[in-house]
Coordinates of C-alpha atoms and ligand atoms in Angstrom, one line a residue:
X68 CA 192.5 19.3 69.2
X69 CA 188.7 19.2 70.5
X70 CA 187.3 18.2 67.0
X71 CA 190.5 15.9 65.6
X72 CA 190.2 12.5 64.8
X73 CA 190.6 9.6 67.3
X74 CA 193.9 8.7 65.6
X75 CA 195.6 12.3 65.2
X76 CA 194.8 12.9 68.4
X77 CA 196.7 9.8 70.0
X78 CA 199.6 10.5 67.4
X79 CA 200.1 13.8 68.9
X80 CA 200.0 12.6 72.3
X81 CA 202.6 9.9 71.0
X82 CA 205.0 12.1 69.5
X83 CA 204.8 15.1 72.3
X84 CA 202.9 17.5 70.0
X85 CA 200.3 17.6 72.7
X86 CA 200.5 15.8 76.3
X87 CA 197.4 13.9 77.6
X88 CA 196.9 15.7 80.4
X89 CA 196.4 18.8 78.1
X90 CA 194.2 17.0 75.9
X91 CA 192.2 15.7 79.2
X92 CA 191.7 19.5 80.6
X93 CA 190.5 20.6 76.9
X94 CA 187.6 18.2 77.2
X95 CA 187.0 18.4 81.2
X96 CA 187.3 22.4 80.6
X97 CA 184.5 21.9 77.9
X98 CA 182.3 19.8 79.8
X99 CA 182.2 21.9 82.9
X100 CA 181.1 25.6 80.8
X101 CA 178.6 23.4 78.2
X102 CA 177.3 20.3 79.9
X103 CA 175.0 22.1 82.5
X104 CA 172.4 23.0 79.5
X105 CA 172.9 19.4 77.4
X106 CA 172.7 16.8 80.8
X107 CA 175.0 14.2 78.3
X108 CA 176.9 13.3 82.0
X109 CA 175.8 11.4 85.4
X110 CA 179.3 11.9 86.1
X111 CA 182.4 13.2 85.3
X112 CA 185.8 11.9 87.0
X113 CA 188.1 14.4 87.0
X114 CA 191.1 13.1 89.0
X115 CA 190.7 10.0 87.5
X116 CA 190.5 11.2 84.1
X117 CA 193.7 13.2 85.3
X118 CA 195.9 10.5 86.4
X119 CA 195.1 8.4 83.9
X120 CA 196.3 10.8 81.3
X121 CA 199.4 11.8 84.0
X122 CA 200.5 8.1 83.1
X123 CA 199.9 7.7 79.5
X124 CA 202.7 11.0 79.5
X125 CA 204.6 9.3 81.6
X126 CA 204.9 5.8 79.4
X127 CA 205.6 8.4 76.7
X128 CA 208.0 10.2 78.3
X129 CA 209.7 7.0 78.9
X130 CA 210.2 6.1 75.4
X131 CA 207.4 3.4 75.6
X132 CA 204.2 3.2 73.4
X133 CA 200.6 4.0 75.4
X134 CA 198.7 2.2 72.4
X135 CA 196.4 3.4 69.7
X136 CA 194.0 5.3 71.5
X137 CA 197.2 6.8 73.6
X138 CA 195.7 9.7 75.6
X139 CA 192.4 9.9 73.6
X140 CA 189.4 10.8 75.8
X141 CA 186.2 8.6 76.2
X142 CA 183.0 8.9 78.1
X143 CA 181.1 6.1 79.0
X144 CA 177.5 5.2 78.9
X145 CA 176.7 4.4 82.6
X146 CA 175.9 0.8 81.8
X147 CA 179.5 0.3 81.9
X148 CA 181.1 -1.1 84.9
X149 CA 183.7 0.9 85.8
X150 CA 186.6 0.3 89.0
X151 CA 186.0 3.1 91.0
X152 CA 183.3 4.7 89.4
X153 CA 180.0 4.9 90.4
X154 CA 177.5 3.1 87.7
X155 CA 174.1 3.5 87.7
X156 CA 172.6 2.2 84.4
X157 CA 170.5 5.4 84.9
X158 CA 168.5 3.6 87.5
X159 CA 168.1 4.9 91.3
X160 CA 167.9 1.1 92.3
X161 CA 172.0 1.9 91.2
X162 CA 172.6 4.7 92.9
X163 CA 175.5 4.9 95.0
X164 CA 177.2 1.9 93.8
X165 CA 180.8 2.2 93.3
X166 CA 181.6 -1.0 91.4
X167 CA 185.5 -3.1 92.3
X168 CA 186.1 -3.9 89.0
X169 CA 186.2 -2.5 85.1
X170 CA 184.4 -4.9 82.6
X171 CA 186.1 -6.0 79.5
X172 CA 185.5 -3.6 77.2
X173 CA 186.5 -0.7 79.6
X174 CA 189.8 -2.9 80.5
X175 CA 190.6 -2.5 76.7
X176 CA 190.1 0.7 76.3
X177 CA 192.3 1.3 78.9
X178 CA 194.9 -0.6 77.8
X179 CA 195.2 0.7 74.3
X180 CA 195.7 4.2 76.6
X181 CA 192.3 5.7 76.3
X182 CA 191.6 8.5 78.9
X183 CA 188.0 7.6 80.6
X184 CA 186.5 11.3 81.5
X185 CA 183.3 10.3 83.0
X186 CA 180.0 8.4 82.8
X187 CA 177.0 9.5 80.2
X188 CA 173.2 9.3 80.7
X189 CA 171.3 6.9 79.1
X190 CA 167.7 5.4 79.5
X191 CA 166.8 3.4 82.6
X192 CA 168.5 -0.2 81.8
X193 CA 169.3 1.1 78.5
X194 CA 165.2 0.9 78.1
X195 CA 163.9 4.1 75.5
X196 CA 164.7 5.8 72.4
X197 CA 164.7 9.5 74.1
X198 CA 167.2 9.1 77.1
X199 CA 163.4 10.6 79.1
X200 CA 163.6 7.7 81.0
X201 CA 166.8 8.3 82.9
X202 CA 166.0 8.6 86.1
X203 CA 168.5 11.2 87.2
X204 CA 168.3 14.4 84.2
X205 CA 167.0 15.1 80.5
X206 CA 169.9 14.8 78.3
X207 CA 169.7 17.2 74.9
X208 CA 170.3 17.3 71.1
X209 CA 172.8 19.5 70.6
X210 CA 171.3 20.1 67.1
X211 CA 168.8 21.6 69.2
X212 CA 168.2 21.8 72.7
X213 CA 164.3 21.3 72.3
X214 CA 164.6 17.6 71.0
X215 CA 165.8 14.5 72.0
X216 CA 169.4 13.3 71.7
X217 CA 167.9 9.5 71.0
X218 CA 168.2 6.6 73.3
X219 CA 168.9 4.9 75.2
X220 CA 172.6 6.0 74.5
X221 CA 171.3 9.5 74.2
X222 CA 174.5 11.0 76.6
X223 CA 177.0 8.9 74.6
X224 CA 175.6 10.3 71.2
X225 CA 175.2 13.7 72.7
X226 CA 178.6 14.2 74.2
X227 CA 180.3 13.1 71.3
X228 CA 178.5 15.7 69.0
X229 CA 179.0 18.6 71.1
X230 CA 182.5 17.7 71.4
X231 CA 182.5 17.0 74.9
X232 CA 184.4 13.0 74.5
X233 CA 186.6 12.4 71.2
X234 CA 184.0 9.4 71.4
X235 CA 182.1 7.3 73.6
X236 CA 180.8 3.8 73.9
X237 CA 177.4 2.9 74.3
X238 CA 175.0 -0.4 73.8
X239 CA 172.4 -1.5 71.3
X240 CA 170.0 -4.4 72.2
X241 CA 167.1 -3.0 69.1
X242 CA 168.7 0.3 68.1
X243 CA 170.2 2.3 70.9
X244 CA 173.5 3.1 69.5
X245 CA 172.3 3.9 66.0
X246 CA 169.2 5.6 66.5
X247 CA 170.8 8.3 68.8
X248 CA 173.8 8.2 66.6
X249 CA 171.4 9.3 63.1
X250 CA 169.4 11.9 65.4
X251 CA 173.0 13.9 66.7
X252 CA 174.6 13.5 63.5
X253 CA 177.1 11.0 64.4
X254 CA 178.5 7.8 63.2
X255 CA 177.4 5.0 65.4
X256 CA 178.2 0.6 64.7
X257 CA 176.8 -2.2 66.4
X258 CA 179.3 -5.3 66.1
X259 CA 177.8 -8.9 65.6
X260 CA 176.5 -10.0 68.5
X261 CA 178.9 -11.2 70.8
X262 CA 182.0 -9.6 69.0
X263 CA 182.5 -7.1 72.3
X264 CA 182.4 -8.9 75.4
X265 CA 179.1 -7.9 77.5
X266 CA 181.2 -8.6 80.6
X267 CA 181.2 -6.3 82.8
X268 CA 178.0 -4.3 81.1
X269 CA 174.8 -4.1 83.2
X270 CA 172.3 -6.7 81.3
X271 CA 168.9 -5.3 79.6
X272 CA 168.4 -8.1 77.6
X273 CA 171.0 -10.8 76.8
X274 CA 170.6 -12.1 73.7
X275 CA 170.2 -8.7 72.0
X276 CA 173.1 -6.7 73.5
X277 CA 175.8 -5.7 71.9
X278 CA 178.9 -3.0 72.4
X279 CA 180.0 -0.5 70.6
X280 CA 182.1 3.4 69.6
X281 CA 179.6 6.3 68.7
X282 CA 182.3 8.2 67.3
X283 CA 182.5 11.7 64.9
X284 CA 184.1 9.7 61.3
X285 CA 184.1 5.9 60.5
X286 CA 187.8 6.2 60.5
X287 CA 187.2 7.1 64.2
X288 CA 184.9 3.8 64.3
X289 CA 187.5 1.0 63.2
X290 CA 190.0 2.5 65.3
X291 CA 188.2 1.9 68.4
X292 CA 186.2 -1.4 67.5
X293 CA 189.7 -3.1 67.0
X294 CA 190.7 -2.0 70.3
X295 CA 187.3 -3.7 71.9
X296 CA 186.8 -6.9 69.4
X297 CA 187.9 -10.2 70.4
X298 CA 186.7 -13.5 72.7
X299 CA 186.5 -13.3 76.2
X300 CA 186.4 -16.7 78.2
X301 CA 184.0 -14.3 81.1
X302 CA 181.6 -14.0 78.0
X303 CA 179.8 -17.3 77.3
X304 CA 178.6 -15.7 74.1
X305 CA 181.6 -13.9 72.9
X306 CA 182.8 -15.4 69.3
X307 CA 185.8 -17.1 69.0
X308 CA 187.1 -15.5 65.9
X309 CA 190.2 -13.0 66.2
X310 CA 188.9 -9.4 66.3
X311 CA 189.3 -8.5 62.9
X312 CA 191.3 -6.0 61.3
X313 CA 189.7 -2.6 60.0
X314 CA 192.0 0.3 59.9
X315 CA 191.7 0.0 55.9
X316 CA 188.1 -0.6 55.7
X317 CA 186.5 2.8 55.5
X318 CA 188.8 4.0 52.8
X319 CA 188.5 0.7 51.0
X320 CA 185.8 1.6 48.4
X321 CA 182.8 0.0 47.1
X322 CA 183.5 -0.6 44.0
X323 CA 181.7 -3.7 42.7
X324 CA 179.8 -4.5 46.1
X325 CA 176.0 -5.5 45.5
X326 CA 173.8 -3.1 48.2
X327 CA 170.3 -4.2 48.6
X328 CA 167.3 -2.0 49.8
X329 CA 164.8 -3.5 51.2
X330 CA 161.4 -2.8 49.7
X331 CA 159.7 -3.2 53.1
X332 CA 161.4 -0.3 54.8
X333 CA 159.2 2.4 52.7
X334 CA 156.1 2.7 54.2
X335 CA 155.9 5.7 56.8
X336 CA 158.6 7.3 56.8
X337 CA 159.4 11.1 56.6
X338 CA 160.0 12.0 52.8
X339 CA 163.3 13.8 53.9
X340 CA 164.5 10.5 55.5
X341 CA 163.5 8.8 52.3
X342 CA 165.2 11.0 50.6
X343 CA 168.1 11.1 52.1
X344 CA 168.4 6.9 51.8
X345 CA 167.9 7.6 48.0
X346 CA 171.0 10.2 48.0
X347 CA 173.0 7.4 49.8
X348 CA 172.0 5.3 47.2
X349 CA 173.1 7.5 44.6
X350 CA 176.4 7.7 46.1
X351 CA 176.9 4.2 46.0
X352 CA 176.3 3.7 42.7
X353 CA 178.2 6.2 41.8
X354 CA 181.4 5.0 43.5
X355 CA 180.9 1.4 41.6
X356 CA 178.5 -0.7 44.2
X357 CA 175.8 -2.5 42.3
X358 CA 172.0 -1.4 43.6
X359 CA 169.4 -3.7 43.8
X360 CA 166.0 -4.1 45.7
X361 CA 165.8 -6.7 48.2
X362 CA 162.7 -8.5 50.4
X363 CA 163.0 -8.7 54.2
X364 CA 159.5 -10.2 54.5
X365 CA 159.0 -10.5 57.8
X366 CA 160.1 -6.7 58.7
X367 CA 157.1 -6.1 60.0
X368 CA 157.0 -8.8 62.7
X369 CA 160.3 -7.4 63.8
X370 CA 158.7 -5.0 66.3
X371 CA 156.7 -7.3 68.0
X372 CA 158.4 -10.1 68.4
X373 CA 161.3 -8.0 70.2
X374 CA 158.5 -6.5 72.3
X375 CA 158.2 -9.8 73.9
X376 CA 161.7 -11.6 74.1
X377 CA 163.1 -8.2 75.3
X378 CA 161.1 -7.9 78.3
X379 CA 160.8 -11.4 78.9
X380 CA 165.3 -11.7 79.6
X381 CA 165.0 -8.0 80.8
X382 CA 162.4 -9.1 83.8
X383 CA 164.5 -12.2 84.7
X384 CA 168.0 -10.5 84.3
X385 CA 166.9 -7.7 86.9
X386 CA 165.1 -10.2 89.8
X387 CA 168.5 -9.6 91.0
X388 CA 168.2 -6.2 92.1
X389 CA 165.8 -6.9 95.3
X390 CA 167.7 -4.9 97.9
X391 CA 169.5 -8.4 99.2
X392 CA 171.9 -9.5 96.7
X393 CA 172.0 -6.3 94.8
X394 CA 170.4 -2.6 95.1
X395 CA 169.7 -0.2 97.4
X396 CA 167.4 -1.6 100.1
X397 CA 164.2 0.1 101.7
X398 CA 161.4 -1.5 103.9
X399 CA 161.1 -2.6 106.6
X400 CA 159.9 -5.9 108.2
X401 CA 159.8 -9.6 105.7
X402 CA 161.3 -10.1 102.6
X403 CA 158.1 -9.5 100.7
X404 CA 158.0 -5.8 102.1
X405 CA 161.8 -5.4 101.1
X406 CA 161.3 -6.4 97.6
X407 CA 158.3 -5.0 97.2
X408 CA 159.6 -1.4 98.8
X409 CA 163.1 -1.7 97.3
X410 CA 162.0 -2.5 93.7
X411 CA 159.0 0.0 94.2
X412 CA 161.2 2.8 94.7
X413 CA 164.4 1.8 92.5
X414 CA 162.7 1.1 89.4
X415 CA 160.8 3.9 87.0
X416 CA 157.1 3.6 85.2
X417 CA 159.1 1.6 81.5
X418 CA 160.6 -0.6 83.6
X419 CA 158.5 -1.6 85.4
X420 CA 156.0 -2.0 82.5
X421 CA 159.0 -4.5 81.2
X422 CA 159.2 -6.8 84.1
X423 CA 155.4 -6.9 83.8
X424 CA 155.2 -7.7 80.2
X425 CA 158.0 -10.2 80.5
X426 CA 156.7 -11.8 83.1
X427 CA 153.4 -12.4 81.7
X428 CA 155.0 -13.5 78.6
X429 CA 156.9 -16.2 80.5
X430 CA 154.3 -17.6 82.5
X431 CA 153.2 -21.2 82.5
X432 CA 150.2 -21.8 79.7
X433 CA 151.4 -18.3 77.9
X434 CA 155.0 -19.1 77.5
X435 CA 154.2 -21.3 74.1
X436 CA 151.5 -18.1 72.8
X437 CA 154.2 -15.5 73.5
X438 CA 158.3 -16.7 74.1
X439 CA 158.5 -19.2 72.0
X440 CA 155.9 -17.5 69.2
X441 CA 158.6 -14.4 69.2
X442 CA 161.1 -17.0 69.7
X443 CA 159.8 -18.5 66.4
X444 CA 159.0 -15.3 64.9
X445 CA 163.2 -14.6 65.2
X446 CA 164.7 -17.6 63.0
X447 CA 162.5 -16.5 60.4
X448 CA 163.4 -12.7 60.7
X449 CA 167.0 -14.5 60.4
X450 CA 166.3 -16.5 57.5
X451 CA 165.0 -13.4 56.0
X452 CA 168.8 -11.8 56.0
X453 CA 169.9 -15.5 55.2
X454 CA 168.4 -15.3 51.3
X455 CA 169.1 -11.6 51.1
X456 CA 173.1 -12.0 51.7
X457 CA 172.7 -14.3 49.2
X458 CA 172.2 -11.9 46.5
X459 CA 174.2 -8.7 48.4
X460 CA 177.0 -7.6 50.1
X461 CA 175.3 -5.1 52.7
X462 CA 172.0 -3.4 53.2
X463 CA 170.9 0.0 53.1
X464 CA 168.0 1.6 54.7
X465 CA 166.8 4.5 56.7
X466 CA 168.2 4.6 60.6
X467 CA 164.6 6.1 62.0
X468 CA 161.5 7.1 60.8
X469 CA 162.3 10.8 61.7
X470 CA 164.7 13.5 62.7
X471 CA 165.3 13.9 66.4
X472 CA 161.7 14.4 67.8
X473 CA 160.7 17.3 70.5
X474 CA 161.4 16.2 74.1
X475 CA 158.2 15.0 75.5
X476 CA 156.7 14.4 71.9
X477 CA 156.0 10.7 72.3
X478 CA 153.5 10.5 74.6
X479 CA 152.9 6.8 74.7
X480 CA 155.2 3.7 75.0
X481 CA 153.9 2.4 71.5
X482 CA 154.8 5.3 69.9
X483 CA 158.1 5.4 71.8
X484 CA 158.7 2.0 70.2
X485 CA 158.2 2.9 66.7
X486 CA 161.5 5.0 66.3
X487 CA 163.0 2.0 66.9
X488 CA 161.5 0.1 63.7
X489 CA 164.4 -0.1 61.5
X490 CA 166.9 -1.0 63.9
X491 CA 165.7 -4.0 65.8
X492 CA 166.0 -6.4 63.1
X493 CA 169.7 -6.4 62.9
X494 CA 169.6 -7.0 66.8
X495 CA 167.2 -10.0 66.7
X496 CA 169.3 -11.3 63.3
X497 CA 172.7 -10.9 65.7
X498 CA 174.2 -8.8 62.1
X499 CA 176.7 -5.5 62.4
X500 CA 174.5 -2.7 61.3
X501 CA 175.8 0.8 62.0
X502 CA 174.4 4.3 61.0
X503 CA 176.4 7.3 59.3
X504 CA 174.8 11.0 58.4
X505 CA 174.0 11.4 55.4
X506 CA 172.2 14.6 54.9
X507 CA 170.7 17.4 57.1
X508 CA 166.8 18.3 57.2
X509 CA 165.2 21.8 56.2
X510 CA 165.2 22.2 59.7
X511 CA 168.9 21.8 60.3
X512 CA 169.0 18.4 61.9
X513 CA 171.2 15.6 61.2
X514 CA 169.6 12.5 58.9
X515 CA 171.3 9.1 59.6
X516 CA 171.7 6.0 57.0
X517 CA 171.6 2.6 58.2
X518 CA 174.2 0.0 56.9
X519 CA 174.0 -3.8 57.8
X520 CA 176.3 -6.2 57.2
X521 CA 176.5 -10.2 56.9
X522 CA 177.6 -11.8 60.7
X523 CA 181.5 -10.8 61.2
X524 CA 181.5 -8.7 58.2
X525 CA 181.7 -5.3 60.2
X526 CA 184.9 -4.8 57.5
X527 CA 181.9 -4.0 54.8
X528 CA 179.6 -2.2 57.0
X529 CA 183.1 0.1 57.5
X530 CA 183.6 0.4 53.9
X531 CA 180.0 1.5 53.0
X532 CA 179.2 4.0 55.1
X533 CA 183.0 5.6 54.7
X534 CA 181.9 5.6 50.8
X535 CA 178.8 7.8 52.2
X536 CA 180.7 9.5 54.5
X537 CA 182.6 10.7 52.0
X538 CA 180.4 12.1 49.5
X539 CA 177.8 13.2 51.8
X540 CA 180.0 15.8 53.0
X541 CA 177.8 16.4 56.1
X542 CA 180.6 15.4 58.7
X543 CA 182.3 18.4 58.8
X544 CA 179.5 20.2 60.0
X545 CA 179.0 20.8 63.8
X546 CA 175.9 21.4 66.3
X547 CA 175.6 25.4 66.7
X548 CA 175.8 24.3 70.6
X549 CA 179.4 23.2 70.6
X550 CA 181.0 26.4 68.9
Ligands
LIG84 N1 164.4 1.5 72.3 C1 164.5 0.1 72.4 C2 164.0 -0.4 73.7 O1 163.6 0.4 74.4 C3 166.0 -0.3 72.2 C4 166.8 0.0 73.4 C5 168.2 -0.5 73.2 O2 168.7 -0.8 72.2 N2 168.9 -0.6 74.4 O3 164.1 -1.5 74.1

């Protein structure tokens, strides 16, 4: 039952075909004999993974109903707070924390009786596009152990194609559910922003993250965004409107739906990448959606802009961790020397180049230059989307410039920053955007699309990329690592 869908697998745990506990063990068996060579985990809870399942049997057993996701097990990327379980946000200034509490998202998953198996690597503050920057292990591509998984929800991407979760969740504040989700062949949807409470998630920057499944078929997708969609009072940005209903959406068809491509996103990309956006395309038009070319004219200020606001709410949501109020603590002697020790040792090189730029950024006399430029810079990447969801439904357009890259291959934070160029938009524009595969390179590795929506309309972005999935016929298709 390894490879079955999210929803086959809870209706066999429903109706006794296969318990929860056995389901749990398949997984846990798997993840003990494969994940010493792919480094998806930071930990893996076995007796709490256990005894969760051991009651979802037992509700069964009693004639009661566990929920959709009855039984179905789900790895976490460790910027999840989770009761009980340590959570590091792949940071040492984390280590050893054992947090009292499960944030909202978790909470939900739980309650629709999903089995939580562990917690997966992901970049320092969720802050990369390779998962190099975790400060605890590498994390692979299953496509191919040489190359990167993606980032920063490289573990959550990476577990889910080698069939080591039935899916995971992971978080995307200018790409980092998609991206790894197009580099390990996997579907992966970013909600509007604030459709998933962030309670309860460790904070990178705040008004750019966003929740959300990395999961094997869109199917897989809606079933698991319903179960995390809806307002939360402890999230001051959380939407009020009722989380929608999607079950129906990927099979819905896109017959007479207008798709736009944007004419900006050519440019440099890999002709295979192109190529597969064009086949996507092809698809779509073939299935009844109307293609049209659309402008996004200030694409190119995208990357910049986030470069700045980023960094500037990344550096004043981690002042926190000082060793005092939150952190491990080193030093000795004044409170200078503890900060400066503690944050010294807990944070890595990218972070610390983040606090640094976002400082700068918000400093008196540069503030109106940088923060409020980007700030600027934003509403008109907004108004952009604005005019084009005038004239379309959705938007199509590569996920990343390339396939998966080699593991060390991007030798310099710019250059790191650029596989990120297609995806930030949709973060800074608060739209649902996801990526599905939709064709393999000559080389073997997966090629992700990316679909964006209009704000709340996740129900199209679902019904898109299912037409894709579809046809593509790539989905079937697993890493040579997980047979
Ligand atoms: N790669 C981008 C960054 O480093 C996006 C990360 C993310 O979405 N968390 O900021």
């Amino acid at each position: 039952m390894i490879w079955s869908s999210v929803a086959d697998q809870a209706h066999a745990v429903r109706t006794k075909a296969i318990s929860a506990v056995e389901l749990t063990r398949a997984y846990l068996e798997r993840i003990a004999a494969k994940d010493g060579e792919l480094g998806a985990y930071l930990a893996v809870d076995e007796a709490g993974a256990i005894a969760a399942a051991t009651r979802v049997d037992e509700c069964v057993a009693r004639g009661e109903d566990p929920g959709p996701l009855a039984g179905v097990p789900v790895g976490l990327k460790d910027v999840f707070v989770t009761e009980g379980l340590a959570t590091t946000a792949g940071s040492r200034i984390l280590e050893g924390w054992i947090p009292p509490y499960d944030g909202t998202a978790v909470a939900q998953l739980r309650a629709a009786g999903a089995v939580v198996l562990g917690k997966l690597n992901c970049d320092e503050f969720a802050m990369g596009s390779s998962n190099e920057n975790s400060a605890y292990k590498l994390c692979r591509n299953p496509w191919d152990l040489t190359r990167t998984p993606g980032g920063s929800s490289g573990g959550s991407a990476a577990a889910v194609a080698a069939g080591l979760c039935s899916f995971s969740l992971g978080t995307d504040t200018g790409g980092s559910i998609r991206q790894p989700a197009a580099m390990c062949g996997v579907v992966g949807i970013k909600p509007t922003y604030g459709r998933v409470s962030r309670w309860g998630v460790v904070a990178y920057a705040s008004s750019l993250d966003q929740v959300g499944p990395l999961t094997r078929s869109v199917a897989d997708a809606a079933l698991v965004l319903e179960a995390i969609c809806g307002h939360d009072p402890r999230d001051a940005t959380s939407v009020v409107e009722p989380a929608p209903l999607l079950a129906s959406a990927p099979t819905a068809g896109v017959d007479g739906l207008t798709i736009g491509i944007p004419v900006e996103y050519g440019g440099d990309i890999d002709p295979e990448i192109a190529a597969a956006v064009q086949r996507a395309a092809a698809i779509l038009r073939e299935a009844g959606a109307n293609v049209v070319e659309i402008s996004l004219p200030h694409t190119r200020y995208a990357l910049p802009a986030y470069y700045v606001i980023a960094p500037a709410e990344a550096s004043s949501n981690l002042a926190r961790y000082d060793g005092i109020r939150y952190g491990i603590r080193r030093g000795e002697g004044g409170l200078a020397e503890v900060y400066r020790a503690t944050r010294g040792a807990g944070f890595g090189a990218e972070v610390k180049r983040r606090i640094m730029l976002g400082t700068y950024a918000l400093r008196a006399g540069y503030y109106d230059a940088y923060y409020k430029k980007a700030q600027q810079v934003r509403a008109l990447i907004k108004r952009d989307f604005e005019q084009a969801y005038a004239t379309c439904d959705a938007i199509l357009s590569p996920t990343t410039p390339t396939p998966a890259f080699a593991l060390g291959a991007n030798a310099t934070p710019y250059e790191m920053y650029l596989a990120d160029v297609f995806t930030l938009a949709c973060n800074l524009a608060g739209l649902p955007g996801a990526s599905v595969p939709a064709a393999r390179a000559s080389s073997g590795l997966p090629i992700g699309v990316q679909i964006l929506g209009r704000p709340l309309d996740e129900a199209t972005v679902l019904r898109v990329a299912g037409a894709i999935e579809r046809a593509a016929g790539v989905m079937d298709l697993h890493p040579p690592f997980a047979s």
